[in-house]
mmCIF file with all atom_site columns, N, CA and C in Angstrom:
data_model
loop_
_atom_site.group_PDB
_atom_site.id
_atom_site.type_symbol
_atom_site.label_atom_id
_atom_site.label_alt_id
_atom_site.label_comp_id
_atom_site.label_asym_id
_atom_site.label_entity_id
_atom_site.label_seq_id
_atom_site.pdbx_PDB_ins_code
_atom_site.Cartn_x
_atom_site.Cartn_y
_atom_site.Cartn_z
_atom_site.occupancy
_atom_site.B_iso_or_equiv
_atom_site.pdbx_formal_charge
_atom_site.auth_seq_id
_atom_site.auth_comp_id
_atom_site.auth_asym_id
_atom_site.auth_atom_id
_atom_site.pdbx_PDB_model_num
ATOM 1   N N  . UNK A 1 1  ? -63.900 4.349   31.870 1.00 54.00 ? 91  UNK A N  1
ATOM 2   C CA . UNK A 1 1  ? -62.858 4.241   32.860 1.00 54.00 ? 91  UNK A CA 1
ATOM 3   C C  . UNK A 1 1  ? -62.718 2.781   33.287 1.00 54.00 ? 91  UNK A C  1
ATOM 4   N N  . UNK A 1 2  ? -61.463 2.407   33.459 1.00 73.00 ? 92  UNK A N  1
ATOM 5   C CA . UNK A 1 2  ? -60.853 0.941   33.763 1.00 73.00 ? 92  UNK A CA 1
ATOM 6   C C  . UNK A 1 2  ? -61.106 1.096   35.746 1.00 73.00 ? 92  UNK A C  1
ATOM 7   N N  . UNK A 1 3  ? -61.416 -0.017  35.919 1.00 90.00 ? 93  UNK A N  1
ATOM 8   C CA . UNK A 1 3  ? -61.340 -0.728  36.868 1.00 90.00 ? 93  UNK A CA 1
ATOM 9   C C  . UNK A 1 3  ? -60.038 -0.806  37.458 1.00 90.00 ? 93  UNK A C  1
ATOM 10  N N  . UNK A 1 4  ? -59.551 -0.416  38.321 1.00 93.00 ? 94  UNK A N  1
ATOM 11  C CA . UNK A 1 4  ? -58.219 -0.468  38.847 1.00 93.00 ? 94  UNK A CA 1
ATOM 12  C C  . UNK A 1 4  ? -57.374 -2.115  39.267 1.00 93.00 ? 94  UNK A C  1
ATOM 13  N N  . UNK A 1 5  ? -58.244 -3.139  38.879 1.00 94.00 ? 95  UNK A N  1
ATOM 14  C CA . UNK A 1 5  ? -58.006 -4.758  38.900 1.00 94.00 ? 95  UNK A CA 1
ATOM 15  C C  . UNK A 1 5  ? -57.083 -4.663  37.033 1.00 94.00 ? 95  UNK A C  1
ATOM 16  N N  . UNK A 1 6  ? -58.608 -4.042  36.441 1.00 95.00 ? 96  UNK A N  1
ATOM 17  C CA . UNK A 1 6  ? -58.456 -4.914  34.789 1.00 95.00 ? 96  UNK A CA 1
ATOM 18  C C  . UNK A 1 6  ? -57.073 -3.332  34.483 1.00 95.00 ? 96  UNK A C  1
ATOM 19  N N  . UNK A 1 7  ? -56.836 -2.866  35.033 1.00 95.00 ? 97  UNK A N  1
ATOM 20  C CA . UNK A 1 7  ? -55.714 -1.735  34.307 1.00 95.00 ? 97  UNK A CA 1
ATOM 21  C C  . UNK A 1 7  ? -54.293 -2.181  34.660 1.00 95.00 ? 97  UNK A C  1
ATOM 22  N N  . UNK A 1 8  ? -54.244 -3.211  36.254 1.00 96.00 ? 98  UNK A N  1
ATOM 23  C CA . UNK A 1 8  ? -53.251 -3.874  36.709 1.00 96.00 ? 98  UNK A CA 1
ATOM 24  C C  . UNK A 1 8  ? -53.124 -4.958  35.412 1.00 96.00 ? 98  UNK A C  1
ATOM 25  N N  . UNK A 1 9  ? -54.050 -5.835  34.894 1.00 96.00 ? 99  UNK A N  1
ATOM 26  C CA . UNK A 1 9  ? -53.732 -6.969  34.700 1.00 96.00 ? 99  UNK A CA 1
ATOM 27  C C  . UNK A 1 9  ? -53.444 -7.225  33.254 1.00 96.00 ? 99  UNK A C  1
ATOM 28  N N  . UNK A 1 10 ? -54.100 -5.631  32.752 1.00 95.00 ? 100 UNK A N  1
ATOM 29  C CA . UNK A 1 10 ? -54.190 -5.669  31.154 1.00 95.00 ? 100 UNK A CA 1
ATOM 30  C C  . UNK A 1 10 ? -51.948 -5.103  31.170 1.00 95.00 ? 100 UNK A C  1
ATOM 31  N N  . UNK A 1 11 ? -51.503 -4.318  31.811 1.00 96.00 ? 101 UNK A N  1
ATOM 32  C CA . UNK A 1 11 ? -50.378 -3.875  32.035 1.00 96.00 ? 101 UNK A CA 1
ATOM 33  C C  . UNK A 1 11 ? -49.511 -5.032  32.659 1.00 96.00 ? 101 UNK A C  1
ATOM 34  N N  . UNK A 1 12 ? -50.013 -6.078  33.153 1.00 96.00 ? 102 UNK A N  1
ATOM 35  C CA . UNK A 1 12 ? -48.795 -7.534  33.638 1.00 96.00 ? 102 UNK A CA 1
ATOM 36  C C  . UNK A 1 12 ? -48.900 -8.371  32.511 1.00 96.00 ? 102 UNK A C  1
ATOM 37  N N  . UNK A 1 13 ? -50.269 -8.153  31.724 1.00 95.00 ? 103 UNK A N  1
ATOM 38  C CA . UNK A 1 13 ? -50.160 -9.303  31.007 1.00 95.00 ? 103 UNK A CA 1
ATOM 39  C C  . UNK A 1 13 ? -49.933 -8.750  29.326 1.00 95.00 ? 103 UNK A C  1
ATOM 40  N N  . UNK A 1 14 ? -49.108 -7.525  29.660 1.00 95.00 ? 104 UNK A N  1
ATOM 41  C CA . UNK A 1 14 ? -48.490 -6.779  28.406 1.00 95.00 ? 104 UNK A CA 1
ATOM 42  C C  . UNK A 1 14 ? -47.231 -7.101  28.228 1.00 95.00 ? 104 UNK A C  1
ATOM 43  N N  . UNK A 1 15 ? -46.384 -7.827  29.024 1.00 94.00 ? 105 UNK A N  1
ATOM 44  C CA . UNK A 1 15 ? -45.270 -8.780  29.030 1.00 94.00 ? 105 UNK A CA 1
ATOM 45  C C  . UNK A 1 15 ? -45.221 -9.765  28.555 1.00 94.00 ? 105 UNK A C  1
ATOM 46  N N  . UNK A 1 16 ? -44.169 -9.728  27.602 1.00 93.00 ? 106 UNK A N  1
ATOM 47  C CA . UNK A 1 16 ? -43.801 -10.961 26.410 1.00 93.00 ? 106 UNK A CA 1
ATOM 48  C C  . UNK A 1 16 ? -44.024 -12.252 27.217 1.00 93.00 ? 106 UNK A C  1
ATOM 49  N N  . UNK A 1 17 ? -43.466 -12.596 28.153 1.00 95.00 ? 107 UNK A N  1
ATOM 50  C CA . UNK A 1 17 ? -43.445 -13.648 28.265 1.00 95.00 ? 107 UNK A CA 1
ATOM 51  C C  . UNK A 1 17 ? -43.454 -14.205 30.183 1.00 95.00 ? 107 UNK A C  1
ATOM 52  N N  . UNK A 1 18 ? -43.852 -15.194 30.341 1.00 95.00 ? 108 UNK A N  1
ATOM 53  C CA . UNK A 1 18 ? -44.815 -15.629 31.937 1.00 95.00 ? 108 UNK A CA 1
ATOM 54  C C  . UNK A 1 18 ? -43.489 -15.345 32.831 1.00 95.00 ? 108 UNK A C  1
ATOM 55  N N  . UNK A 1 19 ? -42.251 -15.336 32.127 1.00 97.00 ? 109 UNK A N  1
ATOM 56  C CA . UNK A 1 19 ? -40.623 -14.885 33.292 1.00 97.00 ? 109 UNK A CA 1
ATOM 57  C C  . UNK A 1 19 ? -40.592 -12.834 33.484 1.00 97.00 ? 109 UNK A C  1
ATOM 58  N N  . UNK A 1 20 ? -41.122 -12.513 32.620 1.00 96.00 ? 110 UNK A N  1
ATOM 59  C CA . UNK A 1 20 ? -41.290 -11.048 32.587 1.00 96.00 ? 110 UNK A CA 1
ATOM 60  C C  . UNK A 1 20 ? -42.170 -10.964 33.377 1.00 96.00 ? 110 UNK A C  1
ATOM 61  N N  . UNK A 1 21 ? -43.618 -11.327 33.649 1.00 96.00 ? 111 UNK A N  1
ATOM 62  C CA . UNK A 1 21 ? -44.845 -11.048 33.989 1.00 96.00 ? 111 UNK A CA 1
ATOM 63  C C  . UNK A 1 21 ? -44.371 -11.476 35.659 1.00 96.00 ? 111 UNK A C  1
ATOM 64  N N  . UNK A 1 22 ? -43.590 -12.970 35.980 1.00 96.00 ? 112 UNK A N  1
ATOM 65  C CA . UNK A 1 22 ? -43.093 -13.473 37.187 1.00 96.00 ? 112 UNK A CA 1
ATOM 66  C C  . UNK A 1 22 ? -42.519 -12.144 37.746 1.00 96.00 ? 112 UNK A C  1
ATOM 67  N N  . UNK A 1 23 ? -41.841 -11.446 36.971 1.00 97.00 ? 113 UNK A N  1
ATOM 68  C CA . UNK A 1 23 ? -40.737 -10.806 37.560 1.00 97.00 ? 113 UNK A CA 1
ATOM 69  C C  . UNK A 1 23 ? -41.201 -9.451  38.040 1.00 97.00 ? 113 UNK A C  1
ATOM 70  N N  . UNK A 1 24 ? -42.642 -8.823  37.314 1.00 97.00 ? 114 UNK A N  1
ATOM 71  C CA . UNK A 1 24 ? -43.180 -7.696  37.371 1.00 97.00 ? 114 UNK A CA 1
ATOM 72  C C  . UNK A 1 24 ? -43.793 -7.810  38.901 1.00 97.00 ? 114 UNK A C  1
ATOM 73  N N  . UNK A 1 25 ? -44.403 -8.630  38.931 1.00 97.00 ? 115 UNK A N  1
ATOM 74  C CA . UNK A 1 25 ? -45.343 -9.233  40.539 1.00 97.00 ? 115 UNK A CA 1
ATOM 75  C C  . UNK A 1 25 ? -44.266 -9.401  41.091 1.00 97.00 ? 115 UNK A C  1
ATOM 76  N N  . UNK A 1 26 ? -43.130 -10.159 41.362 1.00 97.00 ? 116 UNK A N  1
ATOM 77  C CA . UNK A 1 26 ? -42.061 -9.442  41.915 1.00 97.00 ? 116 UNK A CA 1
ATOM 78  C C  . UNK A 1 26 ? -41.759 -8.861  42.639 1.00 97.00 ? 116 UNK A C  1
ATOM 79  N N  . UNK A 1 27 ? -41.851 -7.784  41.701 1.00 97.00 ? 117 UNK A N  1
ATOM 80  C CA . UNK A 1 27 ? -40.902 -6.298  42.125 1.00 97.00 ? 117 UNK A CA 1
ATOM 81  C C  . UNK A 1 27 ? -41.819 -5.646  42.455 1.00 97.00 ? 117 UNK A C  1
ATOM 82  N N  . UNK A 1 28 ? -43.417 -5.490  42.332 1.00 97.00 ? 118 UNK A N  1
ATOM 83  C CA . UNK A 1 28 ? -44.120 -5.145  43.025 1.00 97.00 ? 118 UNK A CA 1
ATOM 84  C C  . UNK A 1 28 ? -44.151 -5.436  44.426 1.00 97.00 ? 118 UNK A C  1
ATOM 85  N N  . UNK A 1 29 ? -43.879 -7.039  44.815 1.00 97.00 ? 119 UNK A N  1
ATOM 86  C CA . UNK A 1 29 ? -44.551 -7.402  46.359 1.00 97.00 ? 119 UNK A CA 1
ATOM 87  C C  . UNK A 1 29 ? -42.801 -6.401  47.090 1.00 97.00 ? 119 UNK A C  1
ATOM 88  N N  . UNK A 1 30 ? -42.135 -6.660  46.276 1.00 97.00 ? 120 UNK A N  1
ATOM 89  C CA . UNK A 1 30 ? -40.930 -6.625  47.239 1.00 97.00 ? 120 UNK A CA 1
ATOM 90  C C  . UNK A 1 30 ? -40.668 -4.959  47.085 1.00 97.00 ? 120 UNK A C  1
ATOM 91  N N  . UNK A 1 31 ? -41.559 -4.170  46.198 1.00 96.00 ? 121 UNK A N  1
ATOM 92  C CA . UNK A 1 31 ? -41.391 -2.226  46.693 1.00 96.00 ? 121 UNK A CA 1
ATOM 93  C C  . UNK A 1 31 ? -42.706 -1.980  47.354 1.00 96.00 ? 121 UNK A C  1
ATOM 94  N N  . UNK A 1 32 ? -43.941 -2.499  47.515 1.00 96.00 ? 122 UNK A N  1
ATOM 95  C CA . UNK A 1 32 ? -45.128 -2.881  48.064 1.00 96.00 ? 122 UNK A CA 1
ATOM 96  C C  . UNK A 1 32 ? -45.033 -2.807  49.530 1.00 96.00 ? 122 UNK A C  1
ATOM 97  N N  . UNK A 1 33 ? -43.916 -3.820  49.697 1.00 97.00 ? 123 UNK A N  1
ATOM 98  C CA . UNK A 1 33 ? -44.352 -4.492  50.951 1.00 97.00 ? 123 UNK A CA 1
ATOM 99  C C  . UNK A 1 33 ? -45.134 -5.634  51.515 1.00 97.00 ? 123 UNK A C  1
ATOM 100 N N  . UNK A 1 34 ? -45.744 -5.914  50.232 1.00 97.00 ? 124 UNK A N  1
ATOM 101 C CA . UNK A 1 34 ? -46.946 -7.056  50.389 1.00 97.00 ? 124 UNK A CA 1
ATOM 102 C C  . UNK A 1 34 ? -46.538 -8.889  49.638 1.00 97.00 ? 124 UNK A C  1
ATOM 103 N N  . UNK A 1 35 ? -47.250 -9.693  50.600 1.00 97.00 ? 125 UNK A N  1
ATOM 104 C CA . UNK A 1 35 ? -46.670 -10.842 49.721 1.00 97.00 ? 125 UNK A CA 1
ATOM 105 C C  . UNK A 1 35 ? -47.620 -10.957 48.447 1.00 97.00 ? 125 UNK A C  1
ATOM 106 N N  . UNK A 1 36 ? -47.454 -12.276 47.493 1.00 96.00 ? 126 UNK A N  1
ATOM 107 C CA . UNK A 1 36 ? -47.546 -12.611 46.239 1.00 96.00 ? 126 UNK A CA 1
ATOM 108 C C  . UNK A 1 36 ? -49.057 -12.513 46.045 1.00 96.00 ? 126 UNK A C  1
ATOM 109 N N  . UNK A 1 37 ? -49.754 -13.375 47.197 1.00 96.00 ? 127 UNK A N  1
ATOM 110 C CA . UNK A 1 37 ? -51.516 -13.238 47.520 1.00 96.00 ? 127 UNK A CA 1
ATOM 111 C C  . UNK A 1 37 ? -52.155 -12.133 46.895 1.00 96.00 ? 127 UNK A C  1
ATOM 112 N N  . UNK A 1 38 ? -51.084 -11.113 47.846 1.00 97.00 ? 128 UNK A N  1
ATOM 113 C CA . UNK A 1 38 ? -51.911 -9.403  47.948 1.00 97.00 ? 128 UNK A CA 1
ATOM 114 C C  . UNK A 1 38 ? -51.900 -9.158  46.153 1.00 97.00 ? 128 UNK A C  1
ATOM 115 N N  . UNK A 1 39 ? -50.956 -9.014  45.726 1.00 97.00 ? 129 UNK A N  1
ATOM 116 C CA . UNK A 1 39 ? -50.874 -8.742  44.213 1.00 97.00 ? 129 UNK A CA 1
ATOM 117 C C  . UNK A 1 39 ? -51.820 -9.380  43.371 1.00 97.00 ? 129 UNK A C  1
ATOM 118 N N  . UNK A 1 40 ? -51.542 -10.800 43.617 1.00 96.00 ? 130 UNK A N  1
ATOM 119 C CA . UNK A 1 40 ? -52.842 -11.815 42.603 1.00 96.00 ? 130 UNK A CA 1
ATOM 120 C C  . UNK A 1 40 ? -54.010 -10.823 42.841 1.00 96.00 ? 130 UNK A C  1
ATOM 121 N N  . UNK A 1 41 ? -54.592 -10.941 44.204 1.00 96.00 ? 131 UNK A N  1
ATOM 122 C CA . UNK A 1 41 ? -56.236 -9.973  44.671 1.00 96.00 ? 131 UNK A CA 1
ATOM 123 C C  . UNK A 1 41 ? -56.057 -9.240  44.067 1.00 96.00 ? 131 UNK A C  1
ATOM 124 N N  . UNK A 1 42 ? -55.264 -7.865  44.200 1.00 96.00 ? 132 UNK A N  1
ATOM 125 C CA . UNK A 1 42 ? -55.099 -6.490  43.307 1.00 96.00 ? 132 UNK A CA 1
ATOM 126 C C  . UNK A 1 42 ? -55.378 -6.675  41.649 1.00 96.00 ? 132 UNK A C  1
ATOM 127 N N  . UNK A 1 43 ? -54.784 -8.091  41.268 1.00 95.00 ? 133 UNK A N  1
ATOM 128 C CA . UNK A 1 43 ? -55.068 -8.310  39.907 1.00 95.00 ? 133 UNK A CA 1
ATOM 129 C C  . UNK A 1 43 ? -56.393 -9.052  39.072 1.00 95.00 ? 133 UNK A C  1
ATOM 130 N N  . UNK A 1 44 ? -56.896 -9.902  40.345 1.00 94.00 ? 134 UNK A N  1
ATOM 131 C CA . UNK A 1 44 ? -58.341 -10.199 39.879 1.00 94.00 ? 134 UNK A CA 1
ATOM 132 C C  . UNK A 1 44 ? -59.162 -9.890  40.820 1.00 94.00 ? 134 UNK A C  1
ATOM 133 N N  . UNK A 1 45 ? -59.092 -8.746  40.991 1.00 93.00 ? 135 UNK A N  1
ATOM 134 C CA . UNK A 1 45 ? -60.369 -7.960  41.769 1.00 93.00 ? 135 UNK A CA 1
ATOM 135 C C  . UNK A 1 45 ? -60.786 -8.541  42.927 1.00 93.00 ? 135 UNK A C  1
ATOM 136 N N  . UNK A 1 46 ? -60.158 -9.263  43.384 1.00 94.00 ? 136 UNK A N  1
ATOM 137 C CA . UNK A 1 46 ? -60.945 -9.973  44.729 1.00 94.00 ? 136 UNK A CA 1
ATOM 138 C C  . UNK A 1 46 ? -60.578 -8.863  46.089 1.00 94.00 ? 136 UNK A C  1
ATOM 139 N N  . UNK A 1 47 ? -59.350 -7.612  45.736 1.00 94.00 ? 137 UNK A N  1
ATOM 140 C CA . UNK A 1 47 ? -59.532 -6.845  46.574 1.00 94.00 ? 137 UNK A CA 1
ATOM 141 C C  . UNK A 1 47 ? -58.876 -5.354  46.635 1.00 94.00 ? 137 UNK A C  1
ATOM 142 N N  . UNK A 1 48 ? -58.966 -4.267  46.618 1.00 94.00 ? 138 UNK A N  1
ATOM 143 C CA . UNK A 1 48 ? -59.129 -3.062  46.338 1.00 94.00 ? 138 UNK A CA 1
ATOM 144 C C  . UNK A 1 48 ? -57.335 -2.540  46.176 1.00 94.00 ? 138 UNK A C  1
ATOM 145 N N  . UNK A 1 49 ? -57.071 -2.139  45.770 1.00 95.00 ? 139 UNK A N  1
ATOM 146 C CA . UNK A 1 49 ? -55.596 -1.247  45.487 1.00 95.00 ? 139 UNK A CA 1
ATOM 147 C C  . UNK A 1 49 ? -55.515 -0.149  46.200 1.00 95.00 ? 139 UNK A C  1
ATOM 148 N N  . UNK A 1 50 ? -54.598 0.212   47.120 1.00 95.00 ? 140 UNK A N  1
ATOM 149 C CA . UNK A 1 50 ? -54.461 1.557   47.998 1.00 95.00 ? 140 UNK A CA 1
ATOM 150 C C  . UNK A 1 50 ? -54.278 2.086   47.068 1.00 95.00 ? 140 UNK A C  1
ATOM 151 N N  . UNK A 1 51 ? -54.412 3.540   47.440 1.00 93.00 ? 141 UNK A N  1
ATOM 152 C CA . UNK A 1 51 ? -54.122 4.543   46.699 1.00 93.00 ? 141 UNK A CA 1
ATOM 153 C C  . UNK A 1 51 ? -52.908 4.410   46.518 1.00 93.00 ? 141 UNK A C  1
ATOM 154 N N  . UNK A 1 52 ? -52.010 4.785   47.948 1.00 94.00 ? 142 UNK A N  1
ATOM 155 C CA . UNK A 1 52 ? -50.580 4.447   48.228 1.00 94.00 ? 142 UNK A CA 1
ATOM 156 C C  . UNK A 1 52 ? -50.113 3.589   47.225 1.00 94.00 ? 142 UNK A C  1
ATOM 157 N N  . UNK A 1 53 ? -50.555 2.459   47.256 1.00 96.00 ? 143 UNK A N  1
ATOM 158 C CA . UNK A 1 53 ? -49.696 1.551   46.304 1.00 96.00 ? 143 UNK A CA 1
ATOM 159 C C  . UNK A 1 53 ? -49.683 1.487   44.813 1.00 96.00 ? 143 UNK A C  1
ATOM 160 N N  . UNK A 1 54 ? -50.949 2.095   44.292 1.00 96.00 ? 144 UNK A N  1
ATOM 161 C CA . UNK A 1 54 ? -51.296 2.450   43.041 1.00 96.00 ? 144 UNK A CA 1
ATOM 162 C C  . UNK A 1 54 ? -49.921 3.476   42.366 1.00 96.00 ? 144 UNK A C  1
ATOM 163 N N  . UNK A 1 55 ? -49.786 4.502   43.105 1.00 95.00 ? 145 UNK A N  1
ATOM 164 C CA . UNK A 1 55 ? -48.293 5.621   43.000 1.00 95.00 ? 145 UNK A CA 1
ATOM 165 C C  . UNK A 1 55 ? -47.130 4.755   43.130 1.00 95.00 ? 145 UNK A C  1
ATOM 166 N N  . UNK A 1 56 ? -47.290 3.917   44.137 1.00 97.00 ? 146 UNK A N  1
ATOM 167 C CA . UNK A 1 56 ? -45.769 3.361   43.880 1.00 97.00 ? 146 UNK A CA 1
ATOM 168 C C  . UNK A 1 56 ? -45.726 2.405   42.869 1.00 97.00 ? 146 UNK A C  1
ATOM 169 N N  . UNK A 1 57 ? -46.953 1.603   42.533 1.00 97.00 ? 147 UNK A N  1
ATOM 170 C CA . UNK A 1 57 ? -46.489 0.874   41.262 1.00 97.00 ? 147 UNK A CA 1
ATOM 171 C C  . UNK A 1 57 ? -46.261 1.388   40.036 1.00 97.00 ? 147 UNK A C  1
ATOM 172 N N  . UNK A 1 58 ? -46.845 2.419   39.819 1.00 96.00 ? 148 UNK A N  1
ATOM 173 C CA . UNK A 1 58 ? -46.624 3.723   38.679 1.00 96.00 ? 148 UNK A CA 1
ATOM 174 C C  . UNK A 1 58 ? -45.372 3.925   38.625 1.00 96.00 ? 148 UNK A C  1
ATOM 175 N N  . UNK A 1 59 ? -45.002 4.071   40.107 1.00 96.00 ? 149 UNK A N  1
ATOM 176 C CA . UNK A 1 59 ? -43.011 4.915   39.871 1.00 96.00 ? 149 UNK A CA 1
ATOM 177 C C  . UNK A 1 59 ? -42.657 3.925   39.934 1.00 96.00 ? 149 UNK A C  1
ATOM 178 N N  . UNK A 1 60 ? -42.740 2.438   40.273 1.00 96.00 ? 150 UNK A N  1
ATOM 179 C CA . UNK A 1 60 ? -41.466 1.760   39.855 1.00 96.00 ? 150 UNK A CA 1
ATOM 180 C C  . UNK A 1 60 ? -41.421 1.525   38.405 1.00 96.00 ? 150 UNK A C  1
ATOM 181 N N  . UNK A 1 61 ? -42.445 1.650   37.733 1.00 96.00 ? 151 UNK A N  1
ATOM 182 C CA . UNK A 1 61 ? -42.498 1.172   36.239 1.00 96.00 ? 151 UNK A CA 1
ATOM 183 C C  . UNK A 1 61 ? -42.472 2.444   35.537 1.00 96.00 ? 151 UNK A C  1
ATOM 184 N N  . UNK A 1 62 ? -42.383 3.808   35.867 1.00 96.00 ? 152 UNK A N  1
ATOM 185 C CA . UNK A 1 62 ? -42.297 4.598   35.192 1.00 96.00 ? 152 UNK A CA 1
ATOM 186 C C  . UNK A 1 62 ? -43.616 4.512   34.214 1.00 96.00 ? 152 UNK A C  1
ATOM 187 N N  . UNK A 1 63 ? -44.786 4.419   34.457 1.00 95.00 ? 153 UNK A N  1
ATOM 188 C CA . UNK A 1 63 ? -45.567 3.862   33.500 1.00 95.00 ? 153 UNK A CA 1
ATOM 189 C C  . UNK A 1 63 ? -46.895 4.343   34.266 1.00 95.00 ? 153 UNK A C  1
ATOM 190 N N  . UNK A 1 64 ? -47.802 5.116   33.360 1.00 95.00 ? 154 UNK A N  1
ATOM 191 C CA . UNK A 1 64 ? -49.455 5.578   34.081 1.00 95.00 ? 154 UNK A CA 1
ATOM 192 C C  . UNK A 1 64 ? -49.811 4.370   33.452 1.00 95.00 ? 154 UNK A C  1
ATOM 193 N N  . UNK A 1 65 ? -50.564 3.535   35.260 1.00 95.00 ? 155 UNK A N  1
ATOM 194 C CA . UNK A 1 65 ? -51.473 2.349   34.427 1.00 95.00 ? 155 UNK A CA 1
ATOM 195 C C  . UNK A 1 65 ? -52.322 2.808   35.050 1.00 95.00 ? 155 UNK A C  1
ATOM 196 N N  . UNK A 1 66 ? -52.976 3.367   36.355 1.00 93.00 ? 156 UNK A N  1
ATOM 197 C CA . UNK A 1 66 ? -53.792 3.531   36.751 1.00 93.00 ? 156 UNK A CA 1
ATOM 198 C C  . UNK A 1 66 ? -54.867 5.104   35.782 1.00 93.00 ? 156 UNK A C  1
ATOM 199 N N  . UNK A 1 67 ? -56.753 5.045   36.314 1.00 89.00 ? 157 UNK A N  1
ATOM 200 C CA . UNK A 1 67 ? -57.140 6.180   35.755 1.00 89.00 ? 157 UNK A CA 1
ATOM 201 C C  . UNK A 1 67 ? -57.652 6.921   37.144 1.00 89.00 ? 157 UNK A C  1
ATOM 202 N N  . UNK A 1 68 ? -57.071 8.244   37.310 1.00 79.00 ? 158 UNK A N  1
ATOM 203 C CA . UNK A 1 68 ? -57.264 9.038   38.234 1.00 79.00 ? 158 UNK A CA 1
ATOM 204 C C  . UNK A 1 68 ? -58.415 9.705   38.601 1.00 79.00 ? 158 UNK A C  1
ATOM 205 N N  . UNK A 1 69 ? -59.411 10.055  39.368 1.00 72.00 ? 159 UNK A N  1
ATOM 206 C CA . UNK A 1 69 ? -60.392 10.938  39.113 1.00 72.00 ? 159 UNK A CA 1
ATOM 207 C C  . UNK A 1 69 ? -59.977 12.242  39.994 1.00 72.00 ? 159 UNK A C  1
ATOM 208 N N  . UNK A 1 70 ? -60.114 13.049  39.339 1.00 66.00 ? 160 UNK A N  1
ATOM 209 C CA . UNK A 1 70 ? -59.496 14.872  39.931 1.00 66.00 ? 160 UNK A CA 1
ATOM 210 C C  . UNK A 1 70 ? -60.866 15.547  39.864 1.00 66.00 ? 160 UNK A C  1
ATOM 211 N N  . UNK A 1 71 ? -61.248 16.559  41.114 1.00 62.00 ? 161 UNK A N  1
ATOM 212 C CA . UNK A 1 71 ? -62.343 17.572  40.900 1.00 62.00 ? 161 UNK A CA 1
ATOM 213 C C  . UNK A 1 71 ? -61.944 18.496  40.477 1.00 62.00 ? 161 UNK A C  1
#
């Protein structure tokens, strides 16, 4: 199981090119709520991903990056 940092960063840095990847962080801070800081942390682990925000970055990208644990 991925680390919820390295599943963000392996999925930003799956973008062709550093104007795609600009644009992904983005559209994260600005459906987030959070500025540019918060995202970098989320992406090199310096600080934890809400749950909350984990779902919304999923639905804006239409895309499972995160790994869930279910009992």
């Amino acid at each position: 199981m991925k680390k919820d940092s390295e599943a963000l960063a392996e999925f930003l840095n799956g973008f062709k090119s550093r104007y795609e990847r600009l644009l992904a962080q983005e559209k994260i801070c600005k459906e987030c709520l959070v500025p540019a800081y918060t995202v970098r942390n989320w992406k090199y682990g310096l600080s934890r991903i809400p749950e909350l925000h984990k779902c919304k970055i999923e639905e804006i990208f239409g895309v499972k990056i995160f790994t869930r644990i279910t009992n």
